[in-house]
Amino acid sequence: SDNKRKIYRNILIADNKIVGAILVGQTDDAGIINSLINSRTKISFWLSDISRSPLDMKKRLLLSQC
């Protein structure tokens, strides 16, 4: 979360998959998150990046695929 920009994110993870999310303020990554939920993609390969910086998931995903 980022109190200055009034952004809150709660990414729910089970069995190395995103199973839900709450996005308030910045919803740019909603499509990516929704796609990961629907496809039941395992995210273990970039879980630590999500934990450190959950506000820019698109950038993290693209960097992890390089």
Coordinates of C-alpha atoms in Angstrom, one line a residue:
S1 CA 0.0 0.0 0.0
D2 CA 1.0 3.6 -0.5
N3 CA -0.7 6.1 1.9
K4 CA 0.6 9.2 0.1
R5 CA -1.0 8.2 -3.2
K6 CA -4.0 6.6 -1.5
I7 CA -3.3 3.2 -3.0
Y8 CA -4.1 -0.2 -1.4
R9 CA -3.5 -3.7 -2.7
N10 CA -4.1 -7.0 -1.1
I11 CA -3.1 -9.9 -3.3
L12 CA -4.5 -13.3 -2.1
I13 CA -2.2 -16.2 -2.8
A14 CA -2.8 -20.0 -2.3
D15 CA -0.8 -22.9 -3.7
N16 CA 1.5 -20.5 -5.5
K17 CA -1.4 -19.0 -7.4
I18 CA -3.2 -15.6 -7.1
V19 CA -6.8 -16.5 -6.0
G20 CA -8.1 -13.0 -5.4
A21 CA -7.2 -9.4 -5.1
I22 CA -8.4 -6.1 -3.7
L23 CA -7.2 -3.0 -5.6
V24 CA -8.0 0.5 -4.4
G25 CA -6.7 3.6 -6.2
Q26 CA -4.4 2.3 -8.8
T27 CA -6.1 -0.4 -10.9
D28 CA -3.7 -0.5 -13.9
D29 CA -2.8 -4.1 -13.2
A30 CA -6.3 -5.4 -12.8
G31 CA -6.4 -7.1 -16.2
I32 CA -3.1 -8.9 -15.5
I33 CA -4.2 -9.9 -12.1
N34 CA -7.6 -11.1 -13.4
S35 CA -5.8 -13.1 -16.2
L36 CA -3.5 -14.8 -13.7
I37 CA -6.5 -15.7 -11.5
N38 CA -8.5 -17.1 -14.3
S39 CA -5.6 -19.0 -15.9
R40 CA -4.5 -20.4 -12.5
T41 CA -0.9 -19.5 -13.4
K42 CA 1.7 -20.5 -10.8
I43 CA 3.5 -17.4 -9.7
S44 CA 6.3 -19.0 -7.6
F45 CA 8.9 -17.6 -10.1
W46 CA 8.1 -14.0 -9.2
L47 CA 6.4 -14.3 -5.9
S48 CA 9.2 -12.5 -4.1
D49 CA 8.9 -9.6 -6.5
I50 CA 5.2 -9.3 -5.9
S51 CA 5.9 -9.3 -2.1
R52 CA 8.5 -6.5 -2.4
S53 CA 6.6 -4.3 -4.8
P54 CA 2.9 -5.2 -5.4
L55 CA 2.1 -1.8 -6.9
D56 CA 3.7 -2.5 -10.3
M57 CA 2.9 -6.1 -11.2
K58 CA 2.9 -5.5 -15.0
K59 CA 6.6 -4.3 -14.9
R60 CA 7.6 -7.2 -12.6
L61 CA 5.9 -9.8 -14.8
L62 CA 7.6 -8.4 -17.9
L63 CA 11.0 -8.3 -16.3
S64 CA 10.7 -11.8 -15.0
Q65 CA 10.0 -13.2 -18.5
C66 CA 13.3 -11.8 -19.9

